[in-house]
């Protein structure tokens, strides 16, 4: 049976506007216990920022992090999928572009995200990555 992206995507998204400070984004990631935030303007997806992006593109550059906006740290050359695409296609894109997460969009609007962890749990929850991804974080 063919599985589609919508079958495993996370639909609880955390979004910020491009002018949000990187400090506010980092705090949101901490508070929500997440590693990625979508950057949107209105309902339109403009980019995504990971915890690694914040370190490499903002913190490592120095300067006042309250003054730096997430627009300067986010990835805006996005690879996306639609909810109705086959999971195999999402895997193919992640391999081809060496990415760990892929936004799910419908008519230009973000409706979900699929991570390598989601795929690992779906494909083989007994694998090391599947097991780690399924584990609840320690508080």
PDB file of C-alpha atoms in Angstrom:
ATOM      1  CA  UNK A   1       0.000   0.000   0.000  1.00  0.00           C
ATOM      2  CA  UNK A   2       1.386   3.370  -1.009  1.00  0.00           C
ATOM      3  CA  UNK A   3       1.746   5.814   1.833  1.00  0.00           C
ATOM      4  CA  UNK A   4       1.449   9.516   1.381  1.00  0.00           C
ATOM      5  CA  UNK A   5       3.191  12.402   3.089  1.00  0.00           C
ATOM      6  CA  UNK A   6      -0.034  13.344   4.899  1.00  0.00           C
ATOM      7  CA  UNK A   7       0.023   9.956   6.662  1.00  0.00           C
ATOM      8  CA  UNK A   8       3.106  10.814   8.735  1.00  0.00           C
ATOM      9  CA  UNK A   9       3.595  14.589   8.542  1.00  0.00           C
ATOM     10  CA  UNK A  10       3.570  16.702  11.663  1.00  0.00           C
ATOM     11  CA  UNK A  11       0.809  19.258  11.305  1.00  0.00           C
ATOM     12  CA  UNK A  12       1.441  21.210  14.503  1.00  0.00           C
ATOM     13  CA  UNK A  13       3.662  23.927  13.081  1.00  0.00           C
ATOM     14  CA  UNK A  14       5.513  26.694  14.831  1.00  0.00           C
ATOM     15  CA  UNK A  15       5.900  29.776  12.654  1.00  0.00           C
ATOM     16  CA  UNK A  16       7.470  33.213  12.932  1.00  0.00           C
ATOM     17  CA  UNK A  17       7.535  36.298  10.743  1.00  0.00           C
ATOM     18  CA  UNK A  18      10.835  37.181   8.948  1.00  0.00           C
ATOM     19  CA  UNK A  19      11.446  40.239  11.162  1.00  0.00           C
ATOM     20  CA  UNK A  20      11.427  38.154  14.380  1.00  0.00           C
ATOM     21  CA  UNK A  21      14.735  38.365  16.245  1.00  0.00           C
ATOM     22  CA  UNK A  22      16.918  35.277  16.322  1.00  0.00           C
ATOM     23  CA  UNK A  23      16.856  35.476  20.119  1.00  0.00           C
ATOM     24  CA  UNK A  24      13.055  35.232  20.132  1.00  0.00           C
ATOM     25  CA  UNK A  25      13.217  32.290  17.725  1.00  0.00           C
ATOM     26  CA  UNK A  26      15.770  30.480  19.902  1.00  0.00           C
ATOM     27  CA  UNK A  27      13.568  31.026  22.950  1.00  0.00           C
ATOM     28  CA  UNK A  28      10.548  29.699  21.049  1.00  0.00           C
ATOM     29  CA  UNK A  29      12.531  26.588  20.079  1.00  0.00           C
ATOM     30  CA  UNK A  30      13.530  26.077  23.703  1.00  0.00           C
ATOM     31  CA  UNK A  31      10.014  26.621  25.033  1.00  0.00           C
ATOM     32  CA  UNK A  32       8.378  24.370  22.416  1.00  0.00           C
ATOM     33  CA  UNK A  33      11.196  21.767  22.555  1.00  0.00           C
ATOM     34  CA  UNK A  34      11.670  21.840  18.789  1.00  0.00           C
ATOM     35  CA  UNK A  35      14.601  22.200  16.419  1.00  0.00           C
ATOM     36  CA  UNK A  36      12.906  23.912  13.495  1.00  0.00           C
ATOM     37  CA  UNK A  37      10.605  26.867  12.933  1.00  0.00           C
ATOM     38  CA  UNK A  38       8.911  27.853   9.694  1.00  0.00           C
ATOM     39  CA  UNK A  39       9.283  31.445   8.530  1.00  0.00           C
ATOM     40  CA  UNK A  40       6.052  32.790   7.069  1.00  0.00           C
ATOM     41  CA  UNK A  41       4.673  36.068   5.791  1.00  0.00           C
ATOM     42  CA  UNK A  42       0.970  35.920   6.386  1.00  0.00           C
ATOM     43  CA  UNK A  43       0.051  32.419   5.278  1.00  0.00           C
ATOM     44  CA  UNK A  44       2.891  32.120   2.758  1.00  0.00           C
ATOM     45  CA  UNK A  45       5.943  29.998   3.536  1.00  0.00           C
ATOM     46  CA  UNK A  46       9.146  32.016   3.079  1.00  0.00           C
ATOM     47  CA  UNK A  47      11.765  29.807   4.692  1.00  0.00           C
ATOM     48  CA  UNK A  48      12.711  27.639   7.604  1.00  0.00           C
ATOM     49  CA  UNK A  49      15.256  27.988  10.350  1.00  0.00           C
ATOM     50  CA  UNK A  50      16.816  25.194  12.364  1.00  0.00           C
ATOM     51  CA  UNK A  51      18.693  25.362  15.626  1.00  0.00           C
ATOM     52  CA  UNK A  52      21.861  24.729  13.606  1.00  0.00           C
ATOM     53  CA  UNK A  53      21.038  27.664  11.308  1.00  0.00           C
ATOM     54  CA  UNK A  54      20.822  29.930  14.355  1.00  0.00           C
ATOM     55  CA  UNK A  55      24.264  28.838  15.506  1.00  0.00           C
ATOM     56  CA  UNK A  56      26.013  28.937  12.118  1.00  0.00           C
ATOM     57  CA  UNK A  57      24.311  31.953  10.546  1.00  0.00           C
ATOM     58  CA  UNK A  58      23.629  34.154  13.565  1.00  0.00           C
ATOM     59  CA  UNK A  59      25.550  33.274  16.717  1.00  0.00           C
ATOM     60  CA  UNK A  60      28.849  32.524  14.962  1.00  0.00           C
ATOM     61  CA  UNK A  61      28.695  35.867  13.145  1.00  0.00           C
ATOM     62  CA  UNK A  62      28.642  37.783  16.418  1.00  0.00           C
ATOM     63  CA  UNK A  63      26.848  41.036  17.058  1.00  0.00           C
ATOM     64  CA  UNK A  64      23.610  41.803  18.845  1.00  0.00           C
ATOM     65  CA  UNK A  65      21.326  38.802  18.430  1.00  0.00           C
ATOM     66  CA  UNK A  66      18.300  40.848  19.475  1.00  0.00           C
ATOM     67  CA  UNK A  67      18.932  43.026  16.420  1.00  0.00           C
ATOM     68  CA  UNK A  68      19.400  40.150  13.950  1.00  0.00           C
ATOM     69  CA  UNK A  69      16.242  38.910  12.316  1.00  0.00           C
ATOM     70  CA  UNK A  70      15.423  35.349  11.442  1.00  0.00           C
ATOM     71  CA  UNK A  71      15.348  36.418   7.784  1.00  0.00           C
ATOM     72  CA  UNK A  72      19.157  36.593   7.932  1.00  0.00           C
ATOM     73  CA  UNK A  73      19.478  33.082   9.369  1.00  0.00           C
ATOM     74  CA  UNK A  74      16.790  31.098   7.589  1.00  0.00           C
ATOM     75  CA  UNK A  75      17.059  28.858   4.572  1.00  0.00           C
ATOM     76  CA  UNK A  76      14.938  30.241   1.767  1.00  0.00           C
ATOM     77  CA  UNK A  77      15.853  27.844  -1.040  1.00  0.00           C
ATOM     78  CA  UNK A  78      13.228  25.375   0.077  1.00  0.00           C
ATOM     79  CA  UNK A  79      12.511  21.924  -1.222  1.00  0.00           C
ATOM     80  CA  UNK A  80       8.883  21.092  -0.487  1.00  0.00           C
ATOM     81  CA  UNK A  81       6.331  18.340  -0.990  1.00  0.00           C
ATOM     82  CA  UNK A  82       2.550  18.250  -1.040  1.00  0.00           C
ATOM     83  CA  UNK A  83       0.465  16.169   1.364  1.00  0.00           C
ATOM     84  CA  UNK A  84      -0.632  13.824  -1.431  1.00  0.00           C
ATOM     85  CA  UNK A  85       2.859  12.909  -2.642  1.00  0.00           C
ATOM     86  CA  UNK A  86       4.204   9.418  -2.014  1.00  0.00           C
ATOM     87  CA  UNK A  87       6.527   9.004   0.955  1.00  0.00           C
ATOM     88  CA  UNK A  88       9.096   7.477  -1.375  1.00  0.00           C
ATOM     89  CA  UNK A  89       9.270  10.765  -3.248  1.00  0.00           C
ATOM     90  CA  UNK A  90       9.871  12.675   0.007  1.00  0.00           C
ATOM     91  CA  UNK A  91      12.688  10.256   0.868  1.00  0.00           C
ATOM     92  CA  UNK A  92      14.167  10.698  -2.604  1.00  0.00           C
ATOM     93  CA  UNK A  93      14.153  14.498  -2.252  1.00  0.00           C
ATOM     94  CA  UNK A  94      15.709  14.360   1.212  1.00  0.00           C
ATOM     95  CA  UNK A  95      18.516  12.147  -0.103  1.00  0.00           C
ATOM     96  CA  UNK A  96      19.046  14.225  -3.235  1.00  0.00           C
ATOM     97  CA  UNK A  97      19.259  17.520  -1.343  1.00  0.00           C
ATOM     98  CA  UNK A  98      20.862  16.122   1.849  1.00  0.00           C
ATOM     99  CA  UNK A  99      18.142  17.588   4.077  1.00  0.00           C
ATOM    100  CA  UNK A 100      16.648  16.259   7.299  1.00  0.00           C
ATOM    101  CA  UNK A 101      13.272  18.006   7.159  1.00  0.00           C
ATOM    102  CA  UNK A 102      10.966  18.926   4.335  1.00  0.00           C
ATOM    103  CA  UNK A 103       8.040  21.349   4.564  1.00  0.00           C
ATOM    104  CA  UNK A 104       4.675  20.162   3.319  1.00  0.00           C
ATOM    105  CA  UNK A 105       2.812  22.838   1.369  1.00  0.00           C
ATOM    106  CA  UNK A 106      -0.588  23.114  -0.189  1.00  0.00           C
ATOM    107  CA  UNK A 107      -1.274  26.076  -2.498  1.00  0.00           C
ATOM    108  CA  UNK A 108       1.793  27.892  -1.140  1.00  0.00           C
ATOM    109  CA  UNK A 109       0.768  27.484   2.493  1.00  0.00           C
ATOM    110  CA  UNK A 110       2.627  25.337   4.993  1.00  0.00           C
ATOM    111  CA  UNK A 111       0.422  22.542   6.294  1.00  0.00           C
ATOM    112  CA  UNK A 112       3.027  20.237   7.786  1.00  0.00           C
ATOM    113  CA  UNK A 113       6.589  19.061   7.965  1.00  0.00           C
ATOM    114  CA  UNK A 114       8.200  15.644   7.537  1.00  0.00           C
ATOM    115  CA  UNK A 115      11.480  14.836   9.248  1.00  0.00           C
ATOM    116  CA  UNK A 116      13.967  12.065   8.830  1.00  0.00           C
ATOM    117  CA  UNK A 117      12.881  10.914  12.292  1.00  0.00           C
ATOM    118  CA  UNK A 118       9.241  10.663  11.156  1.00  0.00           C
ATOM    119  CA  UNK A 119      10.356   8.512   8.243  1.00  0.00           C
ATOM    120  CA  UNK A 120      12.559   6.345  10.459  1.00  0.00           C
ATOM    121  CA  UNK A 121       9.667   5.666  12.840  1.00  0.00           C
ATOM    122  CA  UNK A 122       7.353   4.867   9.934  1.00  0.00           C
ATOM    123  CA  UNK A 123       9.813   2.663   8.044  1.00  0.00           C
ATOM    124  CA  UNK A 124      11.419   0.791  10.963  1.00  0.00           C
ATOM    125  CA  UNK A 125      10.690   1.943  14.481  1.00  0.00           C
ATOM    126  CA  UNK A 126      13.142  -0.669  15.797  1.00  0.00           C
ATOM    127  CA  UNK A 127      16.076   0.948  13.972  1.00  0.00           C
ATOM    128  CA  UNK A 128      18.400   3.084  16.068  1.00  0.00           C
ATOM    129  CA  UNK A 129      17.117   6.307  14.472  1.00  0.00           C
ATOM    130  CA  UNK A 130      13.498   5.177  14.731  1.00  0.00           C
ATOM    131  CA  UNK A 131      13.957   4.225  18.381  1.00  0.00           C
ATOM    132  CA  UNK A 132      15.634   7.529  19.246  1.00  0.00           C
ATOM    133  CA  UNK A 133      13.060   9.544  17.283  1.00  0.00           C
ATOM    134  CA  UNK A 134      10.151   7.820  19.029  1.00  0.00           C
ATOM    135  CA  UNK A 135      11.571   8.368  22.516  1.00  0.00           C
ATOM    136  CA  UNK A 136      10.066  11.094  24.675  1.00  0.00           C
ATOM    137  CA  UNK A 137      12.623  13.801  25.570  1.00  0.00           C
ATOM    138  CA  UNK A 138      13.910  13.975  29.142  1.00  0.00           C
ATOM    139  CA  UNK A 139      12.783  17.129  30.873  1.00  0.00           C
TER     140      UNK A 139
END
